[in-house]
Structures are given as structure tokens and as C-alpha cells.
CSV table of N, CA and C in Angstrom, one decimal:
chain,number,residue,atom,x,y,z
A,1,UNK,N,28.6,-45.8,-5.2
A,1,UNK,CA,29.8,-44.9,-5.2
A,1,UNK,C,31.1,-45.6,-4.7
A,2,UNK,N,31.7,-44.8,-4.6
A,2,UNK,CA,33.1,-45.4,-4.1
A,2,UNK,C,33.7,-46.0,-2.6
A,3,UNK,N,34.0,-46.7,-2.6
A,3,UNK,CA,33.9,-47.9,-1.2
A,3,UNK,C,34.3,-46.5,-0.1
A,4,UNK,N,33.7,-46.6,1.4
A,4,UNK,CA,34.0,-45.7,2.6
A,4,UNK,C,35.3,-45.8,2.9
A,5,UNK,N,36.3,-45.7,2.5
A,5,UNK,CA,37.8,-46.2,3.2
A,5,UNK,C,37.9,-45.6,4.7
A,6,UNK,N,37.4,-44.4,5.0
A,6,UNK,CA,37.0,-43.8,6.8
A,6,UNK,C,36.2,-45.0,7.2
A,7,UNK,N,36.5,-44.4,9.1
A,7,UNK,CA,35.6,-44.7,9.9
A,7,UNK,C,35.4,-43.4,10.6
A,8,UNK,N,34.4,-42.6,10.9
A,8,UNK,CA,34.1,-41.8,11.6
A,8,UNK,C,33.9,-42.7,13.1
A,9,UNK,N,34.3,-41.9,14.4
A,9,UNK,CA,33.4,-42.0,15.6
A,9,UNK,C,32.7,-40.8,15.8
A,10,UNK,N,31.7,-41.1,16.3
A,10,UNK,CA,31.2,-39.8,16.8
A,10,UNK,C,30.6,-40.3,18.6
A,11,UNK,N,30.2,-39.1,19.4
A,11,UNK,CA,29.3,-39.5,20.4
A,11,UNK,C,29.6,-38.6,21.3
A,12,UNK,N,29.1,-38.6,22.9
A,12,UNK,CA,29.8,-37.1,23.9
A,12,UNK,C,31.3,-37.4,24.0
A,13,UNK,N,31.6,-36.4,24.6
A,13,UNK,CA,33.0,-36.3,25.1
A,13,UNK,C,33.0,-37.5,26.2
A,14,UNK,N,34.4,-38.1,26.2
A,14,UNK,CA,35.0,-39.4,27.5
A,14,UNK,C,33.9,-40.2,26.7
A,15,UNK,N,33.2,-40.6,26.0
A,15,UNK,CA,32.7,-41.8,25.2
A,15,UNK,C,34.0,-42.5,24.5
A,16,UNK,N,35.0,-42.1,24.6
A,16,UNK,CA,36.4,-42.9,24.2
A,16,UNK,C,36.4,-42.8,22.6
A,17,UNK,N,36.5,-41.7,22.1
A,17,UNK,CA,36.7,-41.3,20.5
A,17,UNK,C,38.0,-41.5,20.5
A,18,UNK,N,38.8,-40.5,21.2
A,18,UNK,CA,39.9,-40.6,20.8
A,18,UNK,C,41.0,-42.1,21.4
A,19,UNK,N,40.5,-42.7,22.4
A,19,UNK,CA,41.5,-43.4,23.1
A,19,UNK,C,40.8,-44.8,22.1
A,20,UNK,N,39.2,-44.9,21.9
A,20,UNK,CA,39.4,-45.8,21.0
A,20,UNK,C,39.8,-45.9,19.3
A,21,UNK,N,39.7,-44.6,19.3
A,21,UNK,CA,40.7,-44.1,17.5
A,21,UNK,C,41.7,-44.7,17.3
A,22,UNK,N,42.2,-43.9,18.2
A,22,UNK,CA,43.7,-44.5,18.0
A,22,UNK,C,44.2,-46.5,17.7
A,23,UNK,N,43.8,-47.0,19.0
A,23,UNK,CA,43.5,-49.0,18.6
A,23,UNK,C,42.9,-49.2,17.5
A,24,UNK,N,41.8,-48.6,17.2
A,24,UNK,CA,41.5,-49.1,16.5
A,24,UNK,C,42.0,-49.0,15.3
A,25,UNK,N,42.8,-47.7,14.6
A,25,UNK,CA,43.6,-47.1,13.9
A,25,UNK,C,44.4,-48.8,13.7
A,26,UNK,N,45.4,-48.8,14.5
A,26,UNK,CA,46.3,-49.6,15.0
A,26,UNK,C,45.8,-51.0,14.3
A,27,UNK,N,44.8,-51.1,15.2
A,27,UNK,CA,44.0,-53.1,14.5
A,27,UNK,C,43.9,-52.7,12.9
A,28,UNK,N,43.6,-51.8,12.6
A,28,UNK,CA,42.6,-51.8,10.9
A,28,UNK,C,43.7,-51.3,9.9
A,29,UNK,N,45.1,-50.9,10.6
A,29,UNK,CA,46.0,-50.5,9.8
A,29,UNK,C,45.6,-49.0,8.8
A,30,UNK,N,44.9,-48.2,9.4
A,30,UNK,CA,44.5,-47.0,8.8
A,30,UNK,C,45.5,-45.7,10.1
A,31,UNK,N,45.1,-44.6,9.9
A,31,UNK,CA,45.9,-43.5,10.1
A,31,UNK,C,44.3,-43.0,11.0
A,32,UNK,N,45.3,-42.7,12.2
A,32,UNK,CA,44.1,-41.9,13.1
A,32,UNK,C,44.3,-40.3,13.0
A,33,UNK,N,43.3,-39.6,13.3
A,33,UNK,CA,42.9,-38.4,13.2
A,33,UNK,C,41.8,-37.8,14.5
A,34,UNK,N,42.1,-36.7,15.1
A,34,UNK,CA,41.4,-36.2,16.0
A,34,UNK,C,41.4,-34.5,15.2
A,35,UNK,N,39.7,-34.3,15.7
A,35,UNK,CA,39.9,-32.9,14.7
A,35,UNK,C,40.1,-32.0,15.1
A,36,UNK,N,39.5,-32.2,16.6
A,36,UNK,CA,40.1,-31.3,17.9
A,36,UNK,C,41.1,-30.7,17.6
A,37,UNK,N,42.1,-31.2,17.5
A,37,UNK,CA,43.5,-31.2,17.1
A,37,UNK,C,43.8,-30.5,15.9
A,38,UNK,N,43.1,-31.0,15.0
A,38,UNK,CA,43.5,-29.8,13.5
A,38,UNK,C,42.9,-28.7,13.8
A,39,UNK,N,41.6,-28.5,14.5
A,39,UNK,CA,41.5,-27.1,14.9
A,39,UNK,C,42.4,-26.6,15.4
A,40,UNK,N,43.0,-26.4,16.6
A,40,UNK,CA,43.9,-26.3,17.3
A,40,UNK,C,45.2,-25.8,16.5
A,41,UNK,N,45.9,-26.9,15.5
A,41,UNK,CA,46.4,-26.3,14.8
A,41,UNK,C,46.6,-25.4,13.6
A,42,UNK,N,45.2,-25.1,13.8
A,42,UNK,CA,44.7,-23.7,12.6
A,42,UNK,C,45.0,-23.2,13.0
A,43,UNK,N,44.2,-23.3,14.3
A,43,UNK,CA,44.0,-21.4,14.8
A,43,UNK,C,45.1,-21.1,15.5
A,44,UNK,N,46.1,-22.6,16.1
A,44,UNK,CA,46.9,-22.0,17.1
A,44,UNK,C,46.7,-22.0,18.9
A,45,UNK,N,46.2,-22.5,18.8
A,45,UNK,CA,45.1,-22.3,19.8
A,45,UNK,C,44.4,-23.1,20.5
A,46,UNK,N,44.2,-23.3,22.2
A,46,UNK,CA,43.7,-24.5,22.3
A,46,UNK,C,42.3,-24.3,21.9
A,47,UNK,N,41.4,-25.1,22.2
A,47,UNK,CA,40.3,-25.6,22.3
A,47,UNK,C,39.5,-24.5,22.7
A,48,UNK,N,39.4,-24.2,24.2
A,48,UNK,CA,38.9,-23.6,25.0
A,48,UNK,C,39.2,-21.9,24.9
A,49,UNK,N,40.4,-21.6,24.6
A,49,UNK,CA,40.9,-20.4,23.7
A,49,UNK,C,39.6,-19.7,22.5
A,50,UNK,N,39.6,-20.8,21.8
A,50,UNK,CA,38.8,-20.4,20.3
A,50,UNK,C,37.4,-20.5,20.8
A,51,UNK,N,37.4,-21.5,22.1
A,51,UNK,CA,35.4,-20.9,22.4
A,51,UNK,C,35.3,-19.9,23.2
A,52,UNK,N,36.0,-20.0,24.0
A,52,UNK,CA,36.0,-18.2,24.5
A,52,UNK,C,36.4,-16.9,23.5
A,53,UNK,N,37.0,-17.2,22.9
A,53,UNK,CA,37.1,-16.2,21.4
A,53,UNK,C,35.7,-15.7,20.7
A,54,UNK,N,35.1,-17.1,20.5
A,54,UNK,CA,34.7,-16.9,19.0
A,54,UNK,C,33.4,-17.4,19.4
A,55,UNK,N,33.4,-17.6,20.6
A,55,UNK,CA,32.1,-17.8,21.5
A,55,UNK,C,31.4,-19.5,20.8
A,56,UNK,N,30.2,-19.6,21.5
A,56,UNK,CA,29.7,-21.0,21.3
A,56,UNK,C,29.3,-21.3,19.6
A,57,UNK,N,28.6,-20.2,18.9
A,57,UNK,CA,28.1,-20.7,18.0
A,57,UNK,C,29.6,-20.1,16.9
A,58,UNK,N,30.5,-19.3,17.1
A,58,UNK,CA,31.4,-19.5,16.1
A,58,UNK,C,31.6,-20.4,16.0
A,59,UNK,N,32.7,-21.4,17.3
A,59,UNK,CA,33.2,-22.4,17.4
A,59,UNK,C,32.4,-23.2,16.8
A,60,UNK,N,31.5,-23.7,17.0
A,60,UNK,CA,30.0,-24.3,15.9
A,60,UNK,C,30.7,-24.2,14.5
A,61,UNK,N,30.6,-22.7,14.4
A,61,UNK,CA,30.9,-22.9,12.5
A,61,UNK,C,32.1,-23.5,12.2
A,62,UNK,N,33.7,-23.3,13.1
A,62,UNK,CA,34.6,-23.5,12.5
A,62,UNK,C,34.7,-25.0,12.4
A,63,UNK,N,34.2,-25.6,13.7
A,63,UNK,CA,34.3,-27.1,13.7
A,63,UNK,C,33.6,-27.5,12.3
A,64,UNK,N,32.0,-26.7,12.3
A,64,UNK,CA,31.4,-27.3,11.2
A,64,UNK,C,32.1,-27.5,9.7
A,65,UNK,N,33.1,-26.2,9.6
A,65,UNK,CA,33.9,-25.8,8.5
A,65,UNK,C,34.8,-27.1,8.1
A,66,UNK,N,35.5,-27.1,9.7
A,66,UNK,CA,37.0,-27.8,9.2
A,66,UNK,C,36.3,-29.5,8.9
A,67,UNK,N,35.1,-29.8,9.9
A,67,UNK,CA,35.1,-31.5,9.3
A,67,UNK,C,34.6,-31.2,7.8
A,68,UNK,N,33.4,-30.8,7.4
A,68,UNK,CA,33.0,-30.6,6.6
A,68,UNK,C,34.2,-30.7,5.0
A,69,UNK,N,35.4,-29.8,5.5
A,69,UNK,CA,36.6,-30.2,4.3
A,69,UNK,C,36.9,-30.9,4.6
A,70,UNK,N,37.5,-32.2,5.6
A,70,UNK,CA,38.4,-32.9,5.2
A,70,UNK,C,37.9,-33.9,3.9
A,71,UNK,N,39.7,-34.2,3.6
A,71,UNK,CA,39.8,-34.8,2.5
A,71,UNK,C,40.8,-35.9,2.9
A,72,UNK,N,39.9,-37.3,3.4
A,72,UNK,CA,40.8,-38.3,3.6
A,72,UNK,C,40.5,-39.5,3.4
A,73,UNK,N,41.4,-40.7,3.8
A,73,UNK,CA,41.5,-41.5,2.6
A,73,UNK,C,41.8,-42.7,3.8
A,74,UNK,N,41.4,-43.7,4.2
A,74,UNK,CA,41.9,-44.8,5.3
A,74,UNK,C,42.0,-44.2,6.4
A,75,UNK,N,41.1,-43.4,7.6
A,75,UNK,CA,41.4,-43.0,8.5
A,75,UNK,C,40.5,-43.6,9.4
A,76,UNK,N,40.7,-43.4,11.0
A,76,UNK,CA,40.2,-43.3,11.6
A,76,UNK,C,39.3,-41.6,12.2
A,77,UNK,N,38.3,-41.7,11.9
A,77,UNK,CA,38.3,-39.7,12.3
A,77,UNK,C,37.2,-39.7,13.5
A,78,UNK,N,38.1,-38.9,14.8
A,78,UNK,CA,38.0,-38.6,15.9
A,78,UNK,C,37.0,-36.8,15.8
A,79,UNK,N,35.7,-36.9,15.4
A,79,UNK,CA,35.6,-35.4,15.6
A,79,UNK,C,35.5,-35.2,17.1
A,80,UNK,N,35.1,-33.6,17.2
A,80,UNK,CA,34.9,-32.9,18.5
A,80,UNK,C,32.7,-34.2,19.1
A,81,UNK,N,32.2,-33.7,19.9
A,81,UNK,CA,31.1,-34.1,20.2
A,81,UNK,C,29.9,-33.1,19.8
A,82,UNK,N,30.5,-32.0,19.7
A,82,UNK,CA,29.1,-31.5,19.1
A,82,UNK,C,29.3,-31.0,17.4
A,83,UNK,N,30.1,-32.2,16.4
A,83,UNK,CA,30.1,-32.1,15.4
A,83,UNK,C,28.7,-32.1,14.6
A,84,UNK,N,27.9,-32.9,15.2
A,84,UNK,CA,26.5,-33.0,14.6
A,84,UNK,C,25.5,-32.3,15.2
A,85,UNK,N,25.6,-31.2,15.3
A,85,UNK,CA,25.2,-30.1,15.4
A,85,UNK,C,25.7,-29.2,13.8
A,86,UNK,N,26.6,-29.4,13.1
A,86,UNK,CA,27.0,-29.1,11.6
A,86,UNK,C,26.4,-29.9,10.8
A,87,UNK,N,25.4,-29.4,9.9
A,87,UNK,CA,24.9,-30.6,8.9
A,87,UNK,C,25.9,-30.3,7.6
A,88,UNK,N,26.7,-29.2,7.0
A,88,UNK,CA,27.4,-29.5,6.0
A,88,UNK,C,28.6,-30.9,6.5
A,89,UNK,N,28.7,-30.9,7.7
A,89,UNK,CA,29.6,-31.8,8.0
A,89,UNK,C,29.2,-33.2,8.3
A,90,UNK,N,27.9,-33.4,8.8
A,90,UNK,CA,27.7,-34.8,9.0
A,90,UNK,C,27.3,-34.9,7.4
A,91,UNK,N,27.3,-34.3,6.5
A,91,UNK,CA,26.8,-34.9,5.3
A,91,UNK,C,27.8,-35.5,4.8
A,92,UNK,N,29.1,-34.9,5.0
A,92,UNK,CA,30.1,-34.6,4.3
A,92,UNK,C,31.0,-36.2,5.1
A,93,UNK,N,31.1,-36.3,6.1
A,93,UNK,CA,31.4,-37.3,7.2
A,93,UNK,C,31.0,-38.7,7.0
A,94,UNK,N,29.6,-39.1,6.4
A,94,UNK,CA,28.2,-39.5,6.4
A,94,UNK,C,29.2,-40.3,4.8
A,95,UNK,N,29.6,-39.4,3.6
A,95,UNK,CA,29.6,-39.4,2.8
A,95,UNK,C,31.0,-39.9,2.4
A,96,UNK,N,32.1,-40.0,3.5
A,96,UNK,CA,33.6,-39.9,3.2
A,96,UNK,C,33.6,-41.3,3.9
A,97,UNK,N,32.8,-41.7,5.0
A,97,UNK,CA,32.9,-42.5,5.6
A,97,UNK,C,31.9,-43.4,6.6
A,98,UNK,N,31.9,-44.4,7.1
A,98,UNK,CA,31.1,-45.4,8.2
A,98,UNK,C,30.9,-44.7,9.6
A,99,UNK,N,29.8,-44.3,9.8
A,99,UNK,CA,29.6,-43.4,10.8
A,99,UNK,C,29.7,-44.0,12.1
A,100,UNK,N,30.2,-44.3,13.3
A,100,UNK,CA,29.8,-45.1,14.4
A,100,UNK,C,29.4,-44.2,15.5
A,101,UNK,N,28.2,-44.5,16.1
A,101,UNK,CA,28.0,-44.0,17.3
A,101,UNK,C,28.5,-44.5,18.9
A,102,UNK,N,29.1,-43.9,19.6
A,102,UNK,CA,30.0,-45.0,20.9
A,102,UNK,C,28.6,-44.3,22.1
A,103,UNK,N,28.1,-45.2,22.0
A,103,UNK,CA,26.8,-44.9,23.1
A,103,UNK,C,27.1,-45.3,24.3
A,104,UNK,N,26.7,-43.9,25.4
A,104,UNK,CA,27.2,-44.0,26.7
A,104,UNK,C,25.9,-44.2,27.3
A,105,UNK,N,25.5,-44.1,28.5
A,105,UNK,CA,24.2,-43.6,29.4
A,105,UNK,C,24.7,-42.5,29.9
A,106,UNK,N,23.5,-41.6,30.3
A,106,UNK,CA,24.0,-40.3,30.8
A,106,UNK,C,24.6,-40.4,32.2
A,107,UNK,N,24.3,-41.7,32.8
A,107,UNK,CA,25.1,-41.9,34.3
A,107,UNK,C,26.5,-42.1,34.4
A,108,UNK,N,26.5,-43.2,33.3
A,108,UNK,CA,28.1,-43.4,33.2
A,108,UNK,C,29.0,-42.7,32.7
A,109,UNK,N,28.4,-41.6,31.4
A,109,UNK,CA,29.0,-40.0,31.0
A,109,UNK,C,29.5,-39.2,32.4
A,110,UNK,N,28.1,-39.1,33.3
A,110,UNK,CA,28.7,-38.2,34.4
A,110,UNK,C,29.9,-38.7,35.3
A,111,UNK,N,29.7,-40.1,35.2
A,111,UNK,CA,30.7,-40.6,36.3
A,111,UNK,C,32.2,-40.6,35.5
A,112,UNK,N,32.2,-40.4,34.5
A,112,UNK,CA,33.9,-39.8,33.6
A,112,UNK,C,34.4,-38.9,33.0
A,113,UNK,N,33.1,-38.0,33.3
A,113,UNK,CA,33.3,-36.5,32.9
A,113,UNK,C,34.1,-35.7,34.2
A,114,UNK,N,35.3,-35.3,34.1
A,114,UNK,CA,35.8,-34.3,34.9
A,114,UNK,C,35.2,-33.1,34.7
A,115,UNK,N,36.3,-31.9,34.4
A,115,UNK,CA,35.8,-30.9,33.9
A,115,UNK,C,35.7,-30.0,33.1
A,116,UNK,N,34.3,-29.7,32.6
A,116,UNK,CA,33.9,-29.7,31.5
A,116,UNK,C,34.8,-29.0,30.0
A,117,UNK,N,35.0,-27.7,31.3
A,117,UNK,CA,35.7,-26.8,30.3
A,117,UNK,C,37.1,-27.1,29.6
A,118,UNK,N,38.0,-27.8,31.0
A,118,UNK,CA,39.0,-28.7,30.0
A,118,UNK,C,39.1,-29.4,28.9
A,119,UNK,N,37.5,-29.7,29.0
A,119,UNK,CA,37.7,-31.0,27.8
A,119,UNK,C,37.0,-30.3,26.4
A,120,UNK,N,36.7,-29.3,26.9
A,120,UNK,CA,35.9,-28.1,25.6
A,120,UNK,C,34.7,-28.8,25.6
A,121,UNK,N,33.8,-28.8,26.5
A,121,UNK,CA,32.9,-28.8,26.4
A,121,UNK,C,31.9,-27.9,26.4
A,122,UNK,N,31.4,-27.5,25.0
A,122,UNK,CA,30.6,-26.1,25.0
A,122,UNK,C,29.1,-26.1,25.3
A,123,UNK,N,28.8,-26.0,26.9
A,123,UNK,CA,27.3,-26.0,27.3
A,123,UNK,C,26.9,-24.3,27.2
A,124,UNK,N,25.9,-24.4,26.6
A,124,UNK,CA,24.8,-22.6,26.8
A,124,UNK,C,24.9,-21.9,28.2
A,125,UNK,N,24.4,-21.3,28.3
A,125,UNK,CA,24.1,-20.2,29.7
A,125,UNK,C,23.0,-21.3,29.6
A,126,UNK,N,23.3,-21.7,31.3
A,126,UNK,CA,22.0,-22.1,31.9
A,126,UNK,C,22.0,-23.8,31.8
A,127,UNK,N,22.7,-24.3,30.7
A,127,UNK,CA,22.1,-25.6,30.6
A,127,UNK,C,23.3,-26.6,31.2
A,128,UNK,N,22.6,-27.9,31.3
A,128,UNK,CA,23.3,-28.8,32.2
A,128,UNK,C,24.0,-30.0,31.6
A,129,UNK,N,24.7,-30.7,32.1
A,129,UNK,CA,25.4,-31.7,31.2
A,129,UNK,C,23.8,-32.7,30.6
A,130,UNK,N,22.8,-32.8,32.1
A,130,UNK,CA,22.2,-33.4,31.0
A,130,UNK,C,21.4,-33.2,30.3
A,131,UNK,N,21.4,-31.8,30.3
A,131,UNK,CA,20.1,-31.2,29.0
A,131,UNK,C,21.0,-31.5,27.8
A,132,UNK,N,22.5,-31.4,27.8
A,132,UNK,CA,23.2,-31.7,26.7
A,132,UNK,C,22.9,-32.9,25.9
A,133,UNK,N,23.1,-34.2,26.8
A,133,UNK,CA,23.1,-35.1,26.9
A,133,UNK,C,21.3,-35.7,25.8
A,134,UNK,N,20.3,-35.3,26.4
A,134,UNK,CA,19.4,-35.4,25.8
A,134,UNK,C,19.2,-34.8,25.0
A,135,UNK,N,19.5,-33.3,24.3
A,135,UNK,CA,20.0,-32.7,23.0
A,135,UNK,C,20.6,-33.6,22.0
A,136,UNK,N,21.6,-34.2,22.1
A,136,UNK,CA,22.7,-34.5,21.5
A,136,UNK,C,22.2,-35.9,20.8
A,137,UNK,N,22.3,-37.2,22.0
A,137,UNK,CA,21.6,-38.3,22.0
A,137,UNK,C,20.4,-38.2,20.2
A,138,UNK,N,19.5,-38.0,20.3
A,138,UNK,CA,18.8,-38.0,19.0
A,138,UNK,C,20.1,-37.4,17.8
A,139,UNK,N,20.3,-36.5,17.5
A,139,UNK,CA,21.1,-36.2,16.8
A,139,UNK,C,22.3,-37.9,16.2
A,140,UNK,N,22.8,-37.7,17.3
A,140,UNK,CA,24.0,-39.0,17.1
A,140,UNK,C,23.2,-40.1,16.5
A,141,UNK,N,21.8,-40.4,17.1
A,141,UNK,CA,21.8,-41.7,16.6
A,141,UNK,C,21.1,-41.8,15.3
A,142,UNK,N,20.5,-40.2,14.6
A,142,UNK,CA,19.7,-39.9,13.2
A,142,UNK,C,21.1,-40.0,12.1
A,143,UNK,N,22.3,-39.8,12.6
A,143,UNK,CA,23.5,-39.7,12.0
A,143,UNK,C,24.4,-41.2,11.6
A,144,UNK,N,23.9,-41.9,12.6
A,144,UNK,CA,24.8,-42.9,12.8
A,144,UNK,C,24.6,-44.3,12.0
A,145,UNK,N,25.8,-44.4,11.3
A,145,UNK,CA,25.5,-46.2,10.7
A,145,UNK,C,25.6,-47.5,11.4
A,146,UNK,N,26.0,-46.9,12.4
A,146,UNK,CA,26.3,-48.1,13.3
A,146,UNK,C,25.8,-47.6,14.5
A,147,UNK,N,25.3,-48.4,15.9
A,147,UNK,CA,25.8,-48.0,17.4
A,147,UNK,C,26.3,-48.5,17.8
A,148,UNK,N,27.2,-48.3,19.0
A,148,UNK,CA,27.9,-49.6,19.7
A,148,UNK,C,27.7,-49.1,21.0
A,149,UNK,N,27.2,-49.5,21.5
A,149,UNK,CA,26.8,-49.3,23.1
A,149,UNK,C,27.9,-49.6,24.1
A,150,UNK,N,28.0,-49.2,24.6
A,150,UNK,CA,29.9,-49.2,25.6
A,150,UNK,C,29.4,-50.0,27.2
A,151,UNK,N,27.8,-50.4,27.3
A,151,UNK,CA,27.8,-50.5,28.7
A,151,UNK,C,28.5,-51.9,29.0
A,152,UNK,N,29.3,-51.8,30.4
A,152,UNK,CA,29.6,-53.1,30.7
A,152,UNK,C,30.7,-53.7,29.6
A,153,UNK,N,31.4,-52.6,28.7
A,153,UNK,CA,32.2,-53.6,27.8
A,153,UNK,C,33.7,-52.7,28.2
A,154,UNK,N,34.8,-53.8,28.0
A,154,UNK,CA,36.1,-52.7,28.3
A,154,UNK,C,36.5,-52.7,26.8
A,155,UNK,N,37.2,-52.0,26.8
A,155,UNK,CA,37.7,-50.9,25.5
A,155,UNK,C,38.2,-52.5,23.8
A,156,UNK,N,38.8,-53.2,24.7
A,156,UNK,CA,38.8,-54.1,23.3
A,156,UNK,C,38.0,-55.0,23.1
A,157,UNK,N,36.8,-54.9,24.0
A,157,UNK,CA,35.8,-55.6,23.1
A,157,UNK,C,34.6,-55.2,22.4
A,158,UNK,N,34.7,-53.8,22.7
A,158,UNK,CA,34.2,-52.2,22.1
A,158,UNK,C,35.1,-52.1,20.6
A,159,UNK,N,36.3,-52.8,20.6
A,159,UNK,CA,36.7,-52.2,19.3
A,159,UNK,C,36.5,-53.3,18.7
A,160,UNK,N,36.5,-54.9,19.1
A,160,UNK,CA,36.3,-56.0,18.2
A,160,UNK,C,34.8,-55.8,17.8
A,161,UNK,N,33.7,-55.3,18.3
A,161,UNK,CA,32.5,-55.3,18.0
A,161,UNK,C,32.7,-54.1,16.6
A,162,UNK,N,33.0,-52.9,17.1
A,162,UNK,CA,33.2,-52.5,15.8
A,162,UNK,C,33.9,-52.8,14.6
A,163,UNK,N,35.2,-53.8,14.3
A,163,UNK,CA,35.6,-54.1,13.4
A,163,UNK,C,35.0,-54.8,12.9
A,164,UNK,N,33.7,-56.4,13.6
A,164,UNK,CA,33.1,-57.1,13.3
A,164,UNK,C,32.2,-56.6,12.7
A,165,UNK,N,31.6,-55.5,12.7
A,165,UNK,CA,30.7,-54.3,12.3
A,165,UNK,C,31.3,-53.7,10.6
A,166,UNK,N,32.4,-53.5,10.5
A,166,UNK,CA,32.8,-52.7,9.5
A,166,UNK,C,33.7,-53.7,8.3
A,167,UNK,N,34.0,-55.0,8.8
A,167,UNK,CA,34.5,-55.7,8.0
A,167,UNK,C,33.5,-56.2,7.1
């Protein structure tokens, strides 16, 4: 089919989606995108607004909704972390574009994770960052065309590894 012109990141939150989107955007000459953000500007609304709204599993559908449509063309795309939890959208993501996974350990997650709810992080009644964590973990990496493992690397040699990856 037709060549990937995306890069998707995926992985938890503070895994550096968006801080390494953006550089990398920048090195590869493509257009960055966070979807956080288009949600946001749907609804109007932050983040944490629409999960308290529309509760955990709405927020689920809409995220699932909005990646699931885009329609883009040389991007870098920054989803939310519990995007792959949507399978119309990891298909769709999977299919538009080069999937990367930014693999953390759950120690070094905790030690960058502030708090939670700021960052829209939607944990269940009851469950803990790291039941998330080992939730999630399988998902990302049944999704992913690449990994890049973040331990011990600072941020631009995390992104030379991925361009070397995608060129």
C-alpha cells in the first residue's frame, strides 16, 4: 500500500510523547500533533473535565473516536496513553502510520510521574499506577512496530535511535 508518511508514539504518560514529538517533528521535517489536544479542542475542555464528565469508559470512546479519524499526512502523532485500549484506533494508527513504542520501567515511570490526575491519567476505582502499568505494557508492545527503550538514554539519543529506526 501506500508508503507510512506518520510516525505514531505511543506508551504511559511522562514516557516523553509529547516532548519527544515535537524534536522529532523538528529533525524529520514533518508537523507534530498531540491528540490530547484535539480533544480538548472539541469538546472545549480540558482533559480532566471530559473524564470527570463522561467518566472513564466514555473518555475511552471519545479518545477511541477522535484517533481512530484522523486524517494525516507527514506527522508526528502524540496520542493520549491509554489509546490502545481502542482497537478501531490502533488499527487505524497501525495503518496511517510507524507505530513506536517509548518503553519506560515501571520504577522510572514512578519516579516522573507527578500527579496523576493533572496529567489525565484515567486509573479505575481501586487500581494502582502499577496495576496500570502491567495492564498497559502488553498492549503497547502487541501494537508496536518498533520499541525504543528510554533506559539510561537522554532525550536526543532516544530520537537518533528512532530516526535510525524509521529511515
Amino acid at each position: 500500500g501506500k508508503m507510512k508518511s506518520n510516525i505514531t508514539l505511543i506508551g504511559m504518560p511522562a514516557a516523553g510523547k509529547s516532548s519527544i514529538g515535537v524534536v522529532l517533528a523538528k529533525r524529520l521535517n514533518m508537523s507534530f500533533v498531540d491528540v490530547d489536544l484535539v480533544i480538548q479542542q472539541k469538546y472545549n475542555k480540558l482533559l480532566k473535565e471530559i473524564i470527570n464528565e463522561h467518566g472513564v469508559e466514555g473518555f475511552r470512546k471519545i479518545e477511541n473516536d477522535v484517533n481512530a479519524g484522523l486524517d494525516l499526512e507527514d506527522h508526528v502523532i502524540a496520542p493520549g496513553g491509554s489509546v490502545i485500549y481502542g482497537e478501531e484506533a490502533m488499527e487505524h494508527l497501525k495503518s496511517i502510520s510507524t507505530v513506536i513504542y517509548l518503553e519506560l520501567s515501571y520504577y522510572a515511570l514512578r519516579s516522573r510521574l507527578g500527579n496523576l490526575e493533572e496529567r489525565g491519567v484515567s486509573l479505575q476505582e481501586g487500581q494502582t499506577l502499577r496495576d496500570l502499568y502491567y495492564e498497559r505494557t502488553p498492549l503497547y508492545k502487541k501494537y508496536a512496530d518498533i520499541t525504543i527503550n528510554e533506559m539510561n538514554k537522554n532525550m536526543s539519543r532516544i530520537i537518533d535511535e528512532i530516526i535510525k529506526k524509521v529511515r
